[in-house]
Tab-separated table of C-alpha atoms in Angstrom:
chain	number	residue	atom	x	y	z
A	604	MET	CA	0.000	0.000	0.000
A	605	VAL	CA	2.820	2.403	0.895
A	606	LEU	CA	4.549	1.631	-2.397
A	607	GLN	CA	1.327	2.409	-4.315
A	608	VAL	CA	0.926	5.763	-2.552
A	609	LEU	CA	4.541	6.723	-3.166
A	610	LEU	CA	4.292	5.649	-6.799
A	611	ALA	CA	1.131	7.731	-7.242
A	612	ILE	CA	2.829	10.751	-5.651
A	613	SER	CA	5.861	10.307	-7.905
A	614	ILE	CA	3.559	10.218	-10.969
A	615	VAL	CA	1.891	13.487	-9.910
A	616	LEU	CA	5.255	15.121	-9.304
A	617	GLN	CA	6.578	13.787	-12.604
A	618	ILE	CA	3.596	15.233	-14.500
A	619	PHE	CA	4.135	18.562	-12.737
A	620	ALA	CA	7.820	18.449	-13.697
A	621	VAL	CA	6.855	17.793	-17.322
A	622	GLY	CA	4.548	20.815	-17.292
A	623	VAL	CA	7.294	23.070	-15.867
A	624	ALA	CA	9.852	21.712	-18.347
A	625	ILE	CA	7.543	22.381	-21.303
A	626	LYS	CA	6.812	25.886	-20.013
A	627	LEU	CA	10.522	26.633	-19.687
A	628	THR	CA	11.195	25.460	-23.221
A	629	ARG	CA	10.079	28.814	-24.589
A	630	VAL	CA	12.078	30.684	-21.920
A	631	THR	CA	15.238	28.848	-23.001
A	632	LYS	CA	14.513	29.833	-26.612
A	633	TYR	CA	13.876	26.179	-27.534
A	634	ASN	CA	17.383	25.158	-26.605
A	635	PHE	CA	18.101	21.614	-27.872
A	636	SER	CA	19.571	20.439	-24.549
A	637	TRP	CA	16.435	21.531	-22.670
A	638	ILE	CA	14.209	19.856	-25.263
A	639	LEU	CA	16.096	16.602	-24.639
A	640	LEU	CA	15.614	16.977	-20.877
A	641	THR	CA	11.914	17.643	-21.425
A	642	ILE	CA	11.615	14.486	-23.563
A	643	GLY	CA	13.355	12.564	-20.787
A	644	PHE	CA	10.829	13.876	-18.223
A	645	ILE	CA	7.917	12.930	-20.509
A	646	PHE	CA	9.138	9.363	-21.072
A	647	MET	CA	9.892	8.990	-17.369
A	648	ALA	CA	6.349	10.076	-16.496
A	649	VAL	CA	4.924	7.557	-18.987
A	650	SER	CA	7.208	4.840	-17.551
A	651	ARG	CA	5.963	5.556	-14.013
A	652	MET	CA	2.355	5.330	-15.246
A	653	LEU	CA	3.031	1.949	-16.838
A	654	GLU	CA	4.516	0.754	-13.547
A	655	PHE	CA	1.344	1.878	-11.755
A	656	LEU	CA	-1.073	0.103	-14.136
A	657	PRO	CA	-0.732	-3.372	-12.506
A	658	TYR	CA	-2.154	-1.925	-9.271
A	659	ILE	CA	-5.388	-0.745	-10.942
A	660	SER	CA	-5.790	-3.265	-13.830
A	661	ASN	CA	-4.672	-6.642	-15.134
A	662	PHE	CA	-1.931	-5.071	-17.264
A	663	GLU	CA	1.577	-6.421	-16.757
A	664	PRO	CA	4.689	-4.432	-17.768
A	665	GLN	CA	6.262	-7.602	-19.180
A	666	GLU	CA	3.729	-7.479	-21.987
A	667	LEU	CA	5.528	-4.432	-23.451
A	668	GLY	CA	8.706	-6.452	-24.069
A	669	GLU	CA	11.301	-4.395	-25.942
A	670	VAL	CA	9.133	-1.264	-25.724
A	671	ALA	CA	9.972	-0.924	-22.016
A	672	VAL	CA	13.656	-1.301	-22.825
A	673	TRP	CA	13.417	1.402	-25.488
A	674	PHE	CA	11.698	3.647	-22.980
A	675	GLY	CA	14.672	3.252	-20.654
A	676	VAL	CA	17.137	3.861	-23.478
A	677	VAL	CA	15.355	7.058	-24.584
A	678	ILE	CA	15.226	8.323	-20.992
A	679	SER	CA	18.910	7.613	-20.405
A	680	LEU	CA	20.028	9.176	-23.707
A	681	SER	CA	17.809	12.239	-23.249
A	682	PHE	CA	19.146	12.993	-19.781
A	683	ALA	CA	22.761	12.128	-20.596
A	684	ILE	CA	22.948	14.211	-23.776
A	685	GLY	CA	20.778	16.978	-22.274
A	686	VAL	CA	22.970	17.346	-19.192
A	687	PHE	CA	26.103	17.233	-21.356
A	688	MET	CA	24.771	20.041	-23.569
A	689	ILE	CA	23.058	22.074	-20.825
A	690	GLN	CA	26.103	24.313	-20.555
A	691	ARG	CA	24.704	26.057	-23.627
A	692	ILE	CA	21.788	27.254	-21.504
A	693	PHE	CA	24.146	28.722	-18.923
A	694	LYS	CA	26.148	30.412	-21.679
A	695	TYR	CA	22.923	31.826	-23.086
A	696	MET	CA	21.865	33.070	-19.642
A	697	LYS	CA	25.289	34.686	-19.184
A	698	ARG	CA	24.970	36.435	-22.553
A	699	VAL	CA	21.516	37.706	-21.579
A	700	GLU	CA	22.818	38.970	-18.213
A	701	ASP	CA	25.838	40.643	-19.827
A	702	SER	CA	23.563	42.262	-22.381
A	703	ARG	CA	21.246	43.504	-19.633
A	704	ARG	CA	24.141	44.999	-17.666
A	705	LEU	CA	25.560	46.640	-20.781
A	706	THR	CA	22.170	48.115	-21.637
A	707	GLU	CA	21.753	49.357	-18.065
A	708	LYS	CA	25.217	50.942	-18.108
A	709	MET	CA	24.560	52.621	-21.466
A	710	PHE	CA	21.217	53.905	-20.187
A	711	LEU	CA	22.750	55.326	-16.999
A	712	ASN	CA	25.634	56.874	-18.951
A	713	ALA	CA	23.159	58.461	-21.364
A	714	ILE	CA	21.241	59.975	-18.441
A	715	ILE	CA	24.423	61.318	-16.826
A	716	GLN	CA	25.762	62.734	-20.104
A	717	THR	CA	22.423	64.354	-20.876
A	718	GLU	CA	22.312	65.854	-17.389
A	719	GLU	CA	25.844	67.223	-17.706
A	720	LYS	CA	25.078	68.592	-21.165
A	721	GLU	CA	22.067	70.442	-19.801
A	722	ARG	CA	24.102	71.746	-16.863
A	723	LYS	CA	26.721	73.145	-19.255
A	724	ARG	CA	24.067	74.664	-21.502
A	725	PHE	CA	22.298	76.283	-18.558
A	726	ALA	CA	25.602	77.548	-17.111
A	727	LYS	CA	26.561	78.998	-20.498
A	728	ASP	CA	23.172	80.697	-20.871
A	729	LEU	CA	23.530	82.258	-17.410
A	730	HIS	CA	27.106	83.370	-18.051
A	731	ASP	CA	26.584	84.674	-21.590
A	732	GLY	CA	23.051	85.971	-21.149
A	733	LEU	CA	22.481	87.283	-17.650
A	734	GLY	CA	26.170	88.020	-16.937
A	735	PRO	CA	26.599	90.815	-19.511
A	736	LEU	CA	23.305	92.395	-18.449
A	737	LEU	CA	24.393	92.581	-14.824
A	738	SER	CA	27.805	93.922	-15.865
A	739	THR	CA	26.095	96.633	-17.908
A	740	VAL	CA	23.880	97.569	-14.988
A	741	LYS	CA	26.969	97.679	-12.736
A	742	MET	CA	28.724	100.060	-15.150
A	743	SER	CA	25.681	102.320	-15.232
A	744	VAL	CA	25.379	102.369	-11.444
A	745	SER	CA	29.138	103.011	-11.123
A	746	SER	CA	28.799	105.974	-13.469
A	747	LEU	CA	25.826	107.174	-11.487
A	748	ALA	CA	27.860	106.917	-8.275
A	749	GLN	CA	30.389	109.419	-9.670
A	750	LEU	CA	27.765	112.143	-9.714
A	751	GLU	CA	26.985	114.322	-6.744
A	752	HIS	CA	24.109	113.160	-4.551
A	753	ASP	CA	22.643	114.027	-1.242
A	754	GLN	CA	23.294	111.581	1.604
A	755	ALA	CA	20.072	109.596	1.138
A	756	SER	CA	20.573	109.193	-2.628
A	757	LYS	CA	24.227	108.218	-2.145
A	758	GLU	CA	23.228	105.449	0.264
A	759	ILE	CA	20.707	104.119	-2.253
A	760	VAL	CA	23.280	104.133	-5.080
A	761	ASP	CA	25.941	102.491	-2.868
A	762	ASN	CA	23.466	99.837	-1.717
A	763	THR	CA	22.390	99.182	-5.313
A	764	GLU	CA	26.015	98.760	-6.396
A	765	MET	CA	26.649	96.342	-3.512
A	766	VAL	CA	23.578	94.266	-4.398
A	767	ILE	CA	24.643	94.087	-8.067
A	768	ASN	CA	28.137	92.943	-7.039
A	769	GLU	CA	26.586	90.224	-4.871
A	770	ALA	CA	24.332	89.202	-7.761
A	771	ILE	CA	27.320	88.920	-10.136
A	772	LYS	CA	29.225	86.899	-7.532
A	773	SER	CA	26.249	84.580	-6.965
A	774	LEU	CA	25.799	84.168	-10.719
A	775	LYS	CA	29.440	83.089	-11.086
A	776	GLU	CA	29.067	80.605	-8.209
A	777	ILE	CA	25.873	79.135	-9.658
A	778	SER	CA	27.433	78.849	-13.098
A	779	ASP	CA	30.553	77.234	-11.640
A	780	ASN	CA	28.511	74.744	-9.605
A	781	LEU	CA	26.507	73.774	-12.655
A	782	SER	CA	29.598	73.231	-14.805
A	783	PRO	CA	32.834	73.733	-12.861
A	784	HIS	CA	35.574	74.941	-15.211
A	785	VAL	CA	38.204	73.710	-12.720
A	786	LEU	CA	36.973	70.137	-13.222
A	787	ASN	CA	37.056	70.464	-17.007
A	788	ASN	CA	40.455	72.161	-17.121
A	789	PHE	CA	42.422	70.766	-14.172
A	790	GLY	CA	40.786	67.483	-13.165
A	791	LEU	CA	39.067	65.785	-10.261
A	792	LEU	CA	41.495	66.562	-7.426
A	793	ARG	CA	41.770	70.287	-8.182
A	794	ALA	CA	37.990	70.557	-8.522
A	795	LEU	CA	37.390	68.841	-5.173
A	796	ARG	CA	40.049	71.008	-3.486
A	797	ASN	CA	38.419	74.119	-4.932
A	798	PHE	CA	34.989	73.001	-3.709
A	799	SER	CA	36.375	72.075	-0.265
A	800	ASN	CA	38.160	75.409	0.091
A	801	LYS	CA	34.910	77.257	-0.607
A	802	ILE	CA	33.170	75.236	2.114
A	803	ASN	CA	36.056	75.737	4.570
A	804	ALA	CA	35.937	79.484	3.961
A	805	THR	CA	32.441	79.571	5.478
A	806	ARG	CA	33.837	78.045	8.719
A	807	ALA	CA	30.602	76.085	9.039
A	808	ILE	CA	32.510	72.799	8.736
A	809	HIS	CA	36.101	71.741	8.103
A	810	ILE	CA	36.975	69.416	5.204
A	811	GLU	CA	40.273	67.510	5.193
A	812	LEU	CA	41.221	66.237	1.737
A	813	GLU	CA	44.194	63.913	1.214
A	814	SER	CA	45.258	62.437	-2.117
A	815	ASN	CA	48.146	60.962	-4.093
A	816	LEU	CA	46.723	61.834	-7.527
A	817	GLY	CA	48.788	64.921	-8.262
A	818	ASN	CA	47.821	66.229	-11.688
A	819	GLU	CA	46.672	62.852	-13.030
A	820	ARG	CA	43.575	62.970	-15.222
A	821	PHE	CA	40.925	60.343	-15.914
A	822	SER	CA	38.112	59.955	-18.405
A	823	ASN	CA	35.562	62.761	-18.356
A	824	ASN	CA	32.799	60.376	-17.297
A	825	ILE	CA	34.753	59.145	-14.249
A	826	GLU	CA	35.748	62.649	-13.153
A	827	VAL	CA	32.243	64.081	-13.534
A	828	VAL	CA	30.511	61.196	-11.731
A	829	LEU	CA	32.940	61.110	-8.796
A	830	TYR	CA	32.920	64.899	-8.463
A	831	ARG	CA	29.115	64.998	-8.337
A	832	VAL	CA	28.972	62.087	-5.882
A	833	VAL	CA	31.537	63.559	-3.447
A	834	CYS	CA	29.933	67.020	-3.624
A	835	GLU	CA	26.540	65.491	-2.888
A	836	LEU	CA	27.962	63.551	0.068
A	837	ILE	CA	29.390	66.820	1.432
A	838	ASN	CA	26.069	68.615	0.915
A	839	ASN	CA	24.185	65.811	2.665
A	840	THR	CA	26.595	66.014	5.625
A	841	ILE	CA	26.169	69.792	5.880
A	842	LYS	CA	22.377	69.601	5.663
A	843	HIS	CA	21.669	66.607	7.872
A	844	ALA	CA	24.663	65.365	9.876
A	845	GLN	CA	25.459	68.335	12.156
A	846	ALA	CA	29.112	67.400	11.694
A	847	LYS	CA	32.202	69.495	12.463
A	848	THR	CA	34.728	67.655	10.309
A	849	ILE	CA	34.724	65.741	7.032
A	850	SER	CA	37.677	63.552	6.075
A	851	ILE	CA	38.151	62.586	2.412
A	852	GLN	CA	40.905	60.362	1.052
A	853	LEU	CA	41.285	60.118	-2.717
A	854	GLN	CA	43.863	57.491	-3.642
A	855	LYS	CA	45.057	55.803	-6.835
A	856	GLU	CA	46.186	52.179	-6.387
A	857	ALA	CA	47.197	50.352	-9.578
A	858	SER	CA	44.155	50.681	-11.866
A	859	ASP	CA	41.752	51.447	-9.016
A	860	LEU	CA	40.574	54.841	-7.825
A	861	LEU	CA	39.590	54.696	-4.147
A	862	ILE	CA	37.573	57.237	-2.205
A	863	SER	CA	37.154	57.080	1.564
A	864	TYR	CA	34.635	59.577	2.975
A	865	GLN	CA	33.923	60.019	6.668
A	866	ASP	CA	32.184	62.595	8.849
A	867	ASP	CA	31.789	62.948	12.623
A	868	GLY	CA	28.087	63.779	12.468
A	869	ILE	CA	25.057	62.283	14.157
A	870	GLY	CA	24.757	59.484	11.605
A	871	PHE	CA	21.467	57.815	10.756
A	872	ASP	CA	19.582	54.531	10.888
A	873	MET	CA	20.481	52.395	7.855
A	874	GLU	CA	17.091	50.651	7.980
A	875	LYS	CA	15.284	53.973	7.568
A	876	LEU	CA	17.516	54.769	4.607
A	877	GLU	CA	16.386	51.547	2.913
A	878	GLU	CA	12.758	52.521	3.557
A	879	GLN	CA	13.295	56.109	2.342
A	880	PRO	CA	16.235	55.981	-0.133
A	881	LEU	CA	15.799	59.574	-1.362
A	882	VAL	CA	17.315	61.336	1.619
A	883	GLY	CA	18.194	64.891	0.697
A	884	GLY	CA	19.483	66.253	-2.587
A	885	MET	CA	20.493	63.632	-5.060
A	886	GLY	CA	19.608	60.832	-2.641
A	887	PHE	CA	21.724	57.757	-1.957
A	888	SER	CA	19.834	55.715	-4.540
A	889	ASN	CA	21.031	58.120	-7.238
A	890	ILE	CA	24.576	58.007	-5.849
A	891	TYR	CA	24.510	54.214	-6.064
A	892	SER	CA	23.231	54.435	-9.651
A	893	ARG	CA	26.022	56.803	-10.648
A	894	ILE	CA	28.713	54.548	-9.187
A	895	ASN	CA	27.105	51.507	-10.812
A	896	SER	CA	27.258	53.289	-14.179
A	897	LEU	CA	31.053	53.134	-13.792
A	898	LYS	CA	30.882	49.460	-12.732
A	899	GLY	CA	32.225	50.657	-9.413
A	900	GLU	CA	31.712	49.477	-5.856
A	901	ILE	CA	30.252	51.508	-3.011
A	902	SER	CA	29.613	50.662	0.622
A	903	LEU	CA	27.872	52.837	3.186
A	904	LYS	CA	28.134	52.483	6.945
A	905	SER	CA	26.382	54.603	9.539
A	906	LYS	CA	24.897	54.364	12.996
A	907	THR	CA	23.004	56.921	14.996
A	908	GLY	CA	25.533	59.014	16.898
A	909	GLU	CA	28.569	57.456	15.170
A	910	GLY	CA	28.864	59.416	11.939
A	911	THR	CA	28.877	58.127	8.381
A	912	GLN	CA	31.520	56.305	6.337
A	913	VAL	CA	31.371	55.805	2.571
A	914	TYR	CA	33.864	53.747	0.567
A	915	ILE	CA	34.001	53.910	-3.228
A	916	LYS	CA	36.126	51.885	-5.634
A	917	VAL	CA	36.193	52.546	-9.371
A	918	LYS	CA	38.299	51.065	-12.167
A	919	THR	CA	40.149	53.740	-14.134
A	920	THR	CA	40.567	51.463	-17.165
A	921	ASP	CA	37.996	49.448	-19.078
A	922	GLU	CA	38.205	45.717	-18.456
């Protein structure tokens, strides 16, 4: 009785396996090795059914003679050849995965390049459009300041000139942040030093930047992505961490570019970050996407009251 129950269960499972195998045939793009495995499952299911027939009828398997032997031969050959050739399926899956990753990288790169192109266009429009207008207004106000005025009028002219100077200064800063000429002309390290010096000048926080890069340059895509990522990390620290010091190490080791970022702020709960990935500015999800577009590695560590550490590793040469 136990043997009958187990045999019946095996038949049900075998039929289920046949159904799954047939369904996966289309997924594997009708790969010959999977077709052979499917045939083996089908013949095995039929063989189990024939073995079950004596328990519910007068049929005896011996009546099949050579047919039963051929069933066994077909099953053995189907599984043996199918397993031997199944490596083709894994190669196909690897090609699909590689194609997906390449498409994802191209898509992310296209987004980043488009974003940078728009930043440069907007910065150029500000510099070439609004800049000359403000300079013209400044010249007019400066000429007006040379004339004689009563005390009240002089204060108004002086205040207007001061406001225009601040506007021109702000315009230059906005334009530089959108498309930093230091990054384009002198590279990643100089651009980060320039950005850090501007932050240090405010005395709101102190940034320590150490590096062994010197004047070494990298591809434009690598420099732009890493510059944006580090600047966003600094902005997030200033906005949310209540930190006093930021330590950044930018090192070149063989073909790897390594960035170690650490602040002494209040930190945050990593679980909440996973629930709400868009935390301030660009958001860590976007930072991860940018690093992934370079096929880089990034790890983030933080605990409440213990600051934040970020480690980034990027290949400087294509593999």
